[in-house]
Amino acid sequence: LNFVVQDVVKKESTRKPGAPFTTSTIQQEAARKFGFWVKQTMTIAQKLYEWMDLWNGDREGLITYMRTDSVHLSDKAKSDCKKEIEKNHGKEYYNSRDFKTKSSGAQEAHEAIRPTEISRTPSSLTSVLDAGQLKLYTLIYNRTLASQMKDAKVEVTTFTFAPESAKSQEWITKWEVIKFDWFMKLYIEGTDDEAEDDESDSSVLPNLAKGDAATSKGVIANQLFSRPPARYTEASLVKKLESEG
């Protein structure tokens, strides 16, 4: 089946990093990324908060209080994030930003969930933490740093085709290319959408222009039916409960 390219539209868009973790969002992300139950996440977070035997003989908490609905970071935490980002990724990756807590009645006196010492990297704790603890600490560490990094730049290209034998038809496909990863170098947020397409395709964008011919390698016809809403996962249930107050 032969096609003709009718139009090629390129648009640049941005993706912003998520806010530092609250109790609700860390429960959601740990469920999405690791399959942790809510209780499991909070048990591990409690352990990270209370104390850890560190390599230097000290015992101290590794994260701030894990029951919080605030996305606020202290000035010191933001300053420490700046140092770590500029040291490990370069000055061009840093972008200071403040996040506002959406939930009514949030206790802004509290901070978001973050490492107590931003300089304490996950790699420095591999001999101290077990597998689950290291996963959660790394999640918190990366999310905190990413919140103070630049927006990612993404180019979305939309191709419109028409079969040579039916030029009134429109066949459309979209292709995303990350132009500047910035915060996405460190952290990409999970999703509850089970049907979301895999956008991690690393193949090269085809060099097609309006009027070019394109020959299909094959055509597969799929019939799609509307589906009822997916059953709640623990992550999506936590999200729904929060949205309902």
PDB file of C-alpha atoms in Angstrom:
ATOM      1  CA  LEU A   1       0.000   0.000   0.000  1.00  0.00           C
ATOM      2  CA  ASN A   2       1.534   3.304  -1.119  1.00  0.00           C
ATOM      3  CA  PHE A   3       1.012   6.561   0.787  1.00  0.00           C
ATOM      4  CA  VAL A   4       1.735  10.234   0.197  1.00  0.00           C
ATOM      5  CA  VAL A   5       2.774  12.543   3.020  1.00  0.00           C
ATOM      6  CA  GLN A   6       0.173  15.311   3.167  1.00  0.00           C
ATOM      7  CA  ASP A   7       1.560  17.296   6.079  1.00  0.00           C
ATOM      8  CA  VAL A   8       4.366  17.341   8.649  1.00  0.00           C
ATOM      9  CA  VAL A   9       3.887  19.497  11.755  1.00  0.00           C
ATOM     10  CA  LYS A  10       6.574  19.927  14.405  1.00  0.00           C
ATOM     11  CA  LYS A  11       5.757  21.442  17.783  1.00  0.00           C
ATOM     12  CA  GLU A  12       7.956  21.931  20.798  1.00  0.00           C
ATOM     13  CA  SER A  13       6.532  21.320  24.241  1.00  0.00           C
ATOM     14  CA  THR A  14       7.880  21.180  27.760  1.00  0.00           C
ATOM     15  CA  ARG A  15       7.566  18.678  30.572  1.00  0.00           C
ATOM     16  CA  LYS A  16       7.837  19.911  34.111  1.00  0.00           C
ATOM     17  CA  PRO A  17       9.240  17.887  37.010  1.00  0.00           C
ATOM     18  CA  GLY A  18       6.898  16.691  39.714  1.00  0.00           C
ATOM     19  CA  ALA A  19       6.889  18.326  43.132  1.00  0.00           C
ATOM     20  CA  PRO A  20       8.865  16.730  45.972  1.00  0.00           C
ATOM     21  CA  PHE A  21       7.037  13.849  47.604  1.00  0.00           C
ATOM     22  CA  THR A  22       4.125  14.030  50.013  1.00  0.00           C
ATOM     23  CA  THR A  23       2.763  10.980  51.829  1.00  0.00           C
ATOM     24  CA  SER A  24       0.189  10.447  49.097  1.00  0.00           C
ATOM     25  CA  THR A  25       2.499  10.871  46.101  1.00  0.00           C
ATOM     26  CA  ILE A  26       5.251   8.645  47.458  1.00  0.00           C
ATOM     27  CA  GLN A  27       2.684   5.895  48.070  1.00  0.00           C
ATOM     28  CA  GLN A  28       1.502   6.250  44.466  1.00  0.00           C
ATOM     29  CA  GLU A  29       4.965   6.272  42.907  1.00  0.00           C
ATOM     30  CA  ALA A  30       6.305   3.373  44.970  1.00  0.00           C
ATOM     31  CA  ALA A  31       3.255   1.330  43.897  1.00  0.00           C
ATOM     32  CA  ARG A  32       3.699   2.232  40.230  1.00  0.00           C
ATOM     33  CA  LYS A  33       7.449   1.757  40.014  1.00  0.00           C
ATOM     34  CA  PHE A  34       8.096  -1.064  42.480  1.00  0.00           C
ATOM     35  CA  GLY A  35       4.705  -2.647  43.141  1.00  0.00           C
ATOM     36  CA  PHE A  36       4.968  -1.744  46.836  1.00  0.00           C
ATOM     37  CA  TRP A  37       1.801  -1.914  48.930  1.00  0.00           C
ATOM     38  CA  VAL A  38       0.959   1.318  50.758  1.00  0.00           C
ATOM     39  CA  LYS A  39       1.720  -0.278  54.119  1.00  0.00           C
ATOM     40  CA  GLN A  40       5.041  -1.563  52.803  1.00  0.00           C
ATOM     41  CA  THR A  41       6.035   1.899  51.578  1.00  0.00           C
ATOM     42  CA  MET A  42       5.195   3.521  54.904  1.00  0.00           C
ATOM     43  CA  THR A  43       7.010   0.824  56.900  1.00  0.00           C
ATOM     44  CA  ILE A  44      10.188   1.357  54.876  1.00  0.00           C
ATOM     45  CA  ALA A  45       9.822   5.148  55.052  1.00  0.00           C
ATOM     46  CA  GLN A  46       9.385   4.942  58.843  1.00  0.00           C
ATOM     47  CA  LYS A  47      12.646   3.012  59.079  1.00  0.00           C
ATOM     48  CA  LEU A  48      14.468   5.549  56.895  1.00  0.00           C
ATOM     49  CA  TYR A  49      13.071   8.378  59.027  1.00  0.00           C
ATOM     50  CA  GLU A  50      13.853   6.961  62.454  1.00  0.00           C
ATOM     51  CA  TRP A  51      17.505   6.018  62.267  1.00  0.00           C
ATOM     52  CA  MET A  52      20.093   4.034  60.402  1.00  0.00           C
ATOM     53  CA  ASP A  53      23.446   2.623  61.471  1.00  0.00           C
ATOM     54  CA  LEU A  54      25.785   4.389  59.083  1.00  0.00           C
ATOM     55  CA  TRP A  55      29.295   3.406  58.068  1.00  0.00           C
ATOM     56  CA  ASN A  56      30.854   6.019  60.370  1.00  0.00           C
ATOM     57  CA  GLY A  57      29.213   4.584  63.482  1.00  0.00           C
ATOM     58  CA  ASP A  58      26.552   7.305  63.664  1.00  0.00           C
ATOM     59  CA  ARG A  59      22.829   6.616  63.880  1.00  0.00           C
ATOM     60  CA  GLU A  60      20.613   9.147  62.178  1.00  0.00           C
ATOM     61  CA  GLY A  61      17.501   9.529  60.078  1.00  0.00           C
ATOM     62  CA  LEU A  62      17.967   9.570  56.321  1.00  0.00           C
ATOM     63  CA  ILE A  63      14.722  11.303  55.307  1.00  0.00           C
ATOM     64  CA  THR A  64      12.443  13.978  56.728  1.00  0.00           C
ATOM     65  CA  TYR A  65       9.088  13.120  58.308  1.00  0.00           C
ATOM     66  CA  MET A  66       7.147  10.853  55.958  1.00  0.00           C
ATOM     67  CA  ARG A  67       3.633  11.933  56.990  1.00  0.00           C
ATOM     68  CA  THR A  68       3.192  15.284  55.289  1.00  0.00           C
ATOM     69  CA  ASP A  69       0.952  16.923  52.716  1.00  0.00           C
ATOM     70  CA  SER A  70       3.393  19.761  52.020  1.00  0.00           C
ATOM     71  CA  VAL A  71       5.570  20.063  48.895  1.00  0.00           C
ATOM     72  CA  HIS A  72       7.722  22.773  50.481  1.00  0.00           C
ATOM     73  CA  LEU A  73      11.530  22.542  50.581  1.00  0.00           C
ATOM     74  CA  SER A  74      13.586  24.592  53.012  1.00  0.00           C
ATOM     75  CA  ASP A  75      16.034  27.194  51.702  1.00  0.00           C
ATOM     76  CA  LYS A  76      18.925  25.031  52.892  1.00  0.00           C
ATOM     77  CA  ALA A  77      17.561  21.981  51.065  1.00  0.00           C
ATOM     78  CA  LYS A  78      17.222  23.974  47.834  1.00  0.00           C
ATOM     79  CA  SER A  79      20.723  25.372  48.245  1.00  0.00           C
ATOM     80  CA  ASP A  80      22.095  21.852  48.786  1.00  0.00           C
ATOM     81  CA  CYS A  81      20.191  20.617  45.710  1.00  0.00           C
ATOM     82  CA  LYS A  82      21.834  23.379  43.678  1.00  0.00           C
ATOM     83  CA  LYS A  83      25.301  22.253  44.772  1.00  0.00           C
ATOM     84  CA  GLU A  84      24.630  18.596  43.969  1.00  0.00           C
ATOM     85  CA  ILE A  85      23.047  19.301  40.577  1.00  0.00           C
ATOM     86  CA  GLU A  86      25.817  21.638  39.483  1.00  0.00           C
ATOM     87  CA  LYS A  87      28.521  19.248  40.721  1.00  0.00           C
ATOM     88  CA  ASN A  88      27.113  16.072  39.132  1.00  0.00           C
ATOM     89  CA  HIS A  89      25.214  17.347  36.083  1.00  0.00           C
ATOM     90  CA  GLY A  90      26.379  20.895  35.331  1.00  0.00           C
ATOM     91  CA  LYS A  91      25.141  24.417  36.002  1.00  0.00           C
ATOM     92  CA  GLU A  92      22.901  24.360  32.933  1.00  0.00           C
ATOM     93  CA  TYR A  93      20.694  21.674  34.545  1.00  0.00           C
ATOM     94  CA  TYR A  94      19.785  23.722  37.618  1.00  0.00           C
ATOM     95  CA  ASN A  95      16.578  25.734  37.935  1.00  0.00           C
ATOM     96  CA  SER A  96      15.347  26.819  41.359  1.00  0.00           C
ATOM     97  CA  ARG A  97      11.597  26.534  41.790  1.00  0.00           C
ATOM     98  CA  ASP A  98       8.970  26.570  44.522  1.00  0.00           C
ATOM     99  CA  PHE A  99       5.922  24.343  44.626  1.00  0.00           C
ATOM    100  CA  LYS A 100       2.591  25.244  46.196  1.00  0.00           C
ATOM    101  CA  THR A 101       0.596  22.688  48.148  1.00  0.00           C
ATOM    102  CA  LYS A 102      -2.831  22.195  46.581  1.00  0.00           C
ATOM    103  CA  SER A 103      -4.629  20.409  49.395  1.00  0.00           C
ATOM    104  CA  SER A 104      -6.586  22.683  51.700  1.00  0.00           C
ATOM    105  CA  GLY A 105      -5.407  22.763  55.283  1.00  0.00           C
ATOM    106  CA  ALA A 106      -1.920  21.537  54.396  1.00  0.00           C
ATOM    107  CA  GLN A 107       0.659  22.155  57.081  1.00  0.00           C
ATOM    108  CA  GLU A 108       3.194  24.355  55.304  1.00  0.00           C
ATOM    109  CA  ALA A 109       5.364  24.376  58.410  1.00  0.00           C
ATOM    110  CA  HIS A 110       6.320  20.831  57.433  1.00  0.00           C
ATOM    111  CA  GLU A 111       8.582  20.010  54.525  1.00  0.00           C
ATOM    112  CA  ALA A 112       8.052  17.550  51.725  1.00  0.00           C
ATOM    113  CA  ILE A 113       9.667  14.128  52.052  1.00  0.00           C
ATOM    114  CA  ARG A 114      13.324  14.599  51.165  1.00  0.00           C
ATOM    115  CA  PRO A 115      16.768  13.313  52.193  1.00  0.00           C
ATOM    116  CA  THR A 116      17.952  14.904  55.435  1.00  0.00           C
ATOM    117  CA  GLU A 117      21.337  15.454  53.763  1.00  0.00           C
ATOM    118  CA  ILE A 118      21.179  16.079  50.018  1.00  0.00           C
ATOM    119  CA  SER A 119      24.893  15.249  49.739  1.00  0.00           C
ATOM    120  CA  ARG A 120      24.173  11.683  50.946  1.00  0.00           C
ATOM    121  CA  THR A 121      23.788   9.910  47.613  1.00  0.00           C
ATOM    122  CA  PRO A 122      22.093   6.518  47.189  1.00  0.00           C
ATOM    123  CA  SER A 123      25.383   5.010  46.012  1.00  0.00           C
ATOM    124  CA  SER A 124      26.969   5.926  49.351  1.00  0.00           C
ATOM    125  CA  LEU A 125      24.340   3.841  51.178  1.00  0.00           C
ATOM    126  CA  THR A 126      24.486   0.578  49.233  1.00  0.00           C
ATOM    127  CA  SER A 127      26.251  -1.198  52.103  1.00  0.00           C
ATOM    128  CA  VAL A 128      23.834   0.211  54.708  1.00  0.00           C
ATOM    129  CA  LEU A 129      20.359  -0.251  53.218  1.00  0.00           C
ATOM    130  CA  ASP A 130      18.569  -3.396  52.114  1.00  0.00           C
ATOM    131  CA  ALA A 131      17.077  -3.626  48.605  1.00  0.00           C
ATOM    132  CA  GLY A 132      13.665  -2.137  49.470  1.00  0.00           C
ATOM    133  CA  GLN A 133      15.133   0.670  51.545  1.00  0.00           C
ATOM    134  CA  LEU A 134      17.616   1.584  48.815  1.00  0.00           C
ATOM    135  CA  LYS A 135      14.862   1.653  46.185  1.00  0.00           C
ATOM    136  CA  LEU A 136      12.718   4.026  48.237  1.00  0.00           C
ATOM    137  CA  TYR A 137      15.619   6.247  49.276  1.00  0.00           C
ATOM    138  CA  THR A 138      16.783   6.511  45.654  1.00  0.00           C
ATOM    139  CA  LEU A 139      13.237   7.429  44.594  1.00  0.00           C
ATOM    140  CA  ILE A 140      13.088  10.199  47.196  1.00  0.00           C
ATOM    141  CA  TYR A 141      16.598  11.428  46.414  1.00  0.00           C
ATOM    142  CA  ASN A 142      16.064  11.619  42.640  1.00  0.00           C
ATOM    143  CA  ARG A 143      12.615  13.195  42.934  1.00  0.00           C
ATOM    144  CA  THR A 144      13.960  15.889  45.262  1.00  0.00           C
ATOM    145  CA  LEU A 145      16.858  16.807  42.972  1.00  0.00           C
ATOM    146  CA  ALA A 146      14.708  16.649  39.813  1.00  0.00           C
ATOM    147  CA  SER A 147      12.283  19.165  41.332  1.00  0.00           C
ATOM    148  CA  GLN A 148      15.085  21.744  41.156  1.00  0.00           C
ATOM    149  CA  MET A 149      16.092  21.047  37.556  1.00  0.00           C
ATOM    150  CA  LYS A 150      15.067  22.612  34.248  1.00  0.00           C
ATOM    151  CA  ASP A 151      11.948  21.612  32.317  1.00  0.00           C
ATOM    152  CA  ALA A 152      12.560  18.974  29.641  1.00  0.00           C
ATOM    153  CA  LYS A 153      12.136  20.037  26.010  1.00  0.00           C
ATOM    154  CA  VAL A 154      10.239  17.637  23.765  1.00  0.00           C
ATOM    155  CA  GLU A 155       9.587  17.928  20.022  1.00  0.00           C
ATOM    156  CA  VAL A 156       6.342  16.320  18.829  1.00  0.00           C
ATOM    157  CA  THR A 157       6.115  15.635  15.095  1.00  0.00           C
ATOM    158  CA  THR A 158       2.721  14.828  13.561  1.00  0.00           C
ATOM    159  CA  PHE A 159       2.708  13.102  10.172  1.00  0.00           C
ATOM    160  CA  THR A 160      -0.469  13.065   8.085  1.00  0.00           C
ATOM    161  CA  PHE A 161      -0.622  10.478   5.271  1.00  0.00           C
ATOM    162  CA  ALA A 162      -3.152   9.535   2.595  1.00  0.00           C
ATOM    163  CA  PRO A 163      -3.230   6.333   0.536  1.00  0.00           C
ATOM    164  CA  GLU A 164      -2.560   7.046  -3.141  1.00  0.00           C
ATOM    165  CA  SER A 165      -5.784   5.205  -3.949  1.00  0.00           C
ATOM    166  CA  ALA A 166      -7.890   7.231  -1.464  1.00  0.00           C
ATOM    167  CA  LYS A 167      -6.469  10.719  -1.083  1.00  0.00           C
ATOM    168  CA  SER A 168      -9.451  11.982   0.924  1.00  0.00           C
ATOM    169  CA  GLN A 169      -8.481   9.740   3.851  1.00  0.00           C
ATOM    170  CA  GLU A 170      -6.256  10.938   6.697  1.00  0.00           C
ATOM    171  CA  TRP A 171      -3.874   8.561   8.437  1.00  0.00           C
ATOM    172  CA  ILE A 172      -2.118  10.247  11.350  1.00  0.00           C
ATOM    173  CA  THR A 173       0.841   9.264  13.495  1.00  0.00           C
ATOM    174  CA  LYS A 174       2.808  11.179  16.130  1.00  0.00           C
ATOM    175  CA  TRP A 175       6.441  10.858  17.088  1.00  0.00           C
ATOM    176  CA  GLU A 176       8.141  12.305  20.160  1.00  0.00           C
ATOM    177  CA  VAL A 177      11.800  13.163  20.429  1.00  0.00           C
ATOM    178  CA  ILE A 178      13.396  14.470  23.622  1.00  0.00           C
ATOM    179  CA  LYS A 179      15.514  17.459  22.586  1.00  0.00           C
ATOM    180  CA  PHE A 180      16.840  18.371  26.046  1.00  0.00           C
ATOM    181  CA  ASP A 181      16.297  15.877  28.846  1.00  0.00           C
ATOM    182  CA  TRP A 182      17.178  18.187  31.764  1.00  0.00           C
ATOM    183  CA  PHE A 183      15.194  16.844  34.784  1.00  0.00           C
ATOM    184  CA  MET A 184      14.245  13.668  32.869  1.00  0.00           C
ATOM    185  CA  LYS A 185      17.896  12.637  33.004  1.00  0.00           C
ATOM    186  CA  LEU A 186      17.256  11.931  36.675  1.00  0.00           C
ATOM    187  CA  TYR A 187      13.537  11.221  37.091  1.00  0.00           C
ATOM    188  CA  ILE A 188      10.495  10.272  34.983  1.00  0.00           C
ATOM    189  CA  GLU A 189       7.168  10.073  36.802  1.00  0.00           C
ATOM    190  CA  GLY A 190       5.114   6.889  36.663  1.00  0.00           C
ATOM    191  CA  THR A 191       1.564   6.636  35.350  1.00  0.00           C
ATOM    192  CA  ASP A 192      -1.611   4.809  36.305  1.00  0.00           C
ATOM    193  CA  ASP A 193      -2.686   4.440  32.655  1.00  0.00           C
ATOM    194  CA  GLU A 194      -2.281   0.759  31.816  1.00  0.00           C
ATOM    195  CA  ALA A 195      -2.974   1.402  28.131  1.00  0.00           C
ATOM    196  CA  GLU A 196      -0.414   4.149  27.663  1.00  0.00           C
ATOM    197  CA  ASP A 197       1.794   3.677  24.639  1.00  0.00           C
ATOM    198  CA  ASP A 198       5.469   3.010  25.148  1.00  0.00           C
ATOM    199  CA  GLU A 199       7.193   6.266  24.257  1.00  0.00           C
ATOM    200  CA  SER A 200      10.689   4.951  24.857  1.00  0.00           C
ATOM    201  CA  ASP A 201      11.229   4.186  21.150  1.00  0.00           C
ATOM    202  CA  SER A 202      14.838   5.155  20.482  1.00  0.00           C
ATOM    203  CA  SER A 203      14.758   4.656  16.713  1.00  0.00           C
ATOM    204  CA  VAL A 204      15.568   7.603  14.441  1.00  0.00           C
ATOM    205  CA  LEU A 205      12.790   9.930  13.300  1.00  0.00           C
ATOM    206  CA  PRO A 206      12.113   9.316   9.582  1.00  0.00           C
ATOM    207  CA  ASN A 207      13.149  12.164   7.291  1.00  0.00           C
ATOM    208  CA  LEU A 208       9.843  12.786   5.529  1.00  0.00           C
ATOM    209  CA  ALA A 209       8.530  15.994   3.990  1.00  0.00           C
ATOM    210  CA  LYS A 210       5.202  17.041   2.490  1.00  0.00           C
ATOM    211  CA  GLY A 211       4.651  15.331  -0.874  1.00  0.00           C
ATOM    212  CA  ASP A 212       7.065  12.453  -0.205  1.00  0.00           C
ATOM    213  CA  ALA A 213       6.017   8.915  -1.035  1.00  0.00           C
ATOM    214  CA  ALA A 214       5.904   6.338   1.756  1.00  0.00           C
ATOM    215  CA  THR A 215       5.440   2.614   1.207  1.00  0.00           C
ATOM    216  CA  SER A 216       3.986   0.530   4.011  1.00  0.00           C
ATOM    217  CA  LYS A 217       5.696  -2.697   5.035  1.00  0.00           C
ATOM    218  CA  GLY A 218       2.342  -4.085   6.117  1.00  0.00           C
ATOM    219  CA  VAL A 219      -1.119  -3.066   7.270  1.00  0.00           C
ATOM    220  CA  ILE A 220      -2.807  -4.484  10.362  1.00  0.00           C
ATOM    221  CA  ALA A 221      -6.447  -3.636  11.079  1.00  0.00           C
ATOM    222  CA  ASN A 222      -7.491  -3.567  14.753  1.00  0.00           C
ATOM    223  CA  GLN A 223     -11.054  -3.224  15.968  1.00  0.00           C
ATOM    224  CA  LEU A 224     -11.197  -1.350  19.270  1.00  0.00           C
ATOM    225  CA  PHE A 225     -14.023  -1.402  21.784  1.00  0.00           C
ATOM    226  CA  SER A 226     -14.705   1.056  24.564  1.00  0.00           C
ATOM    227  CA  ARG A 227     -13.659  -0.331  27.927  1.00  0.00           C
ATOM    228  CA  PRO A 228     -15.066   0.300  31.378  1.00  0.00           C
ATOM    229  CA  PRO A 229     -12.847   2.217  33.814  1.00  0.00           C
ATOM    230  CA  ALA A 230      -9.985   0.094  35.069  1.00  0.00           C
ATOM    231  CA  ARG A 231     -10.193  -1.342  38.565  1.00  0.00           C
ATOM    232  CA  TYR A 232      -8.406   0.727  41.170  1.00  0.00           C
ATOM    233  CA  THR A 233      -4.841  -0.120  42.011  1.00  0.00           C
ATOM    234  CA  GLU A 234      -3.595   0.936  45.437  1.00  0.00           C
ATOM    235  CA  ALA A 235      -1.825   3.853  43.764  1.00  0.00           C
ATOM    236  CA  SER A 236      -4.867   5.096  41.829  1.00  0.00           C
ATOM    237  CA  LEU A 237      -7.116   4.572  44.870  1.00  0.00           C
ATOM    238  CA  VAL A 238      -4.831   6.740  47.024  1.00  0.00           C
ATOM    239  CA  LYS A 239      -4.921   9.387  44.287  1.00  0.00           C
ATOM    240  CA  LYS A 240      -8.737   9.265  44.099  1.00  0.00           C
ATOM    241  CA  LEU A 241      -9.152   9.457  47.885  1.00  0.00           C
ATOM    242  CA  GLU A 242      -6.852  12.485  48.006  1.00  0.00           C
ATOM    243  CA  SER A 243      -8.736  14.238  45.198  1.00  0.00           C
ATOM    244  CA  GLU A 244     -11.992  13.697  47.101  1.00  0.00           C
ATOM    245  CA  GLY A 245     -10.520  15.177  50.265  1.00  0.00           C
TER     246      GLY A 245
END
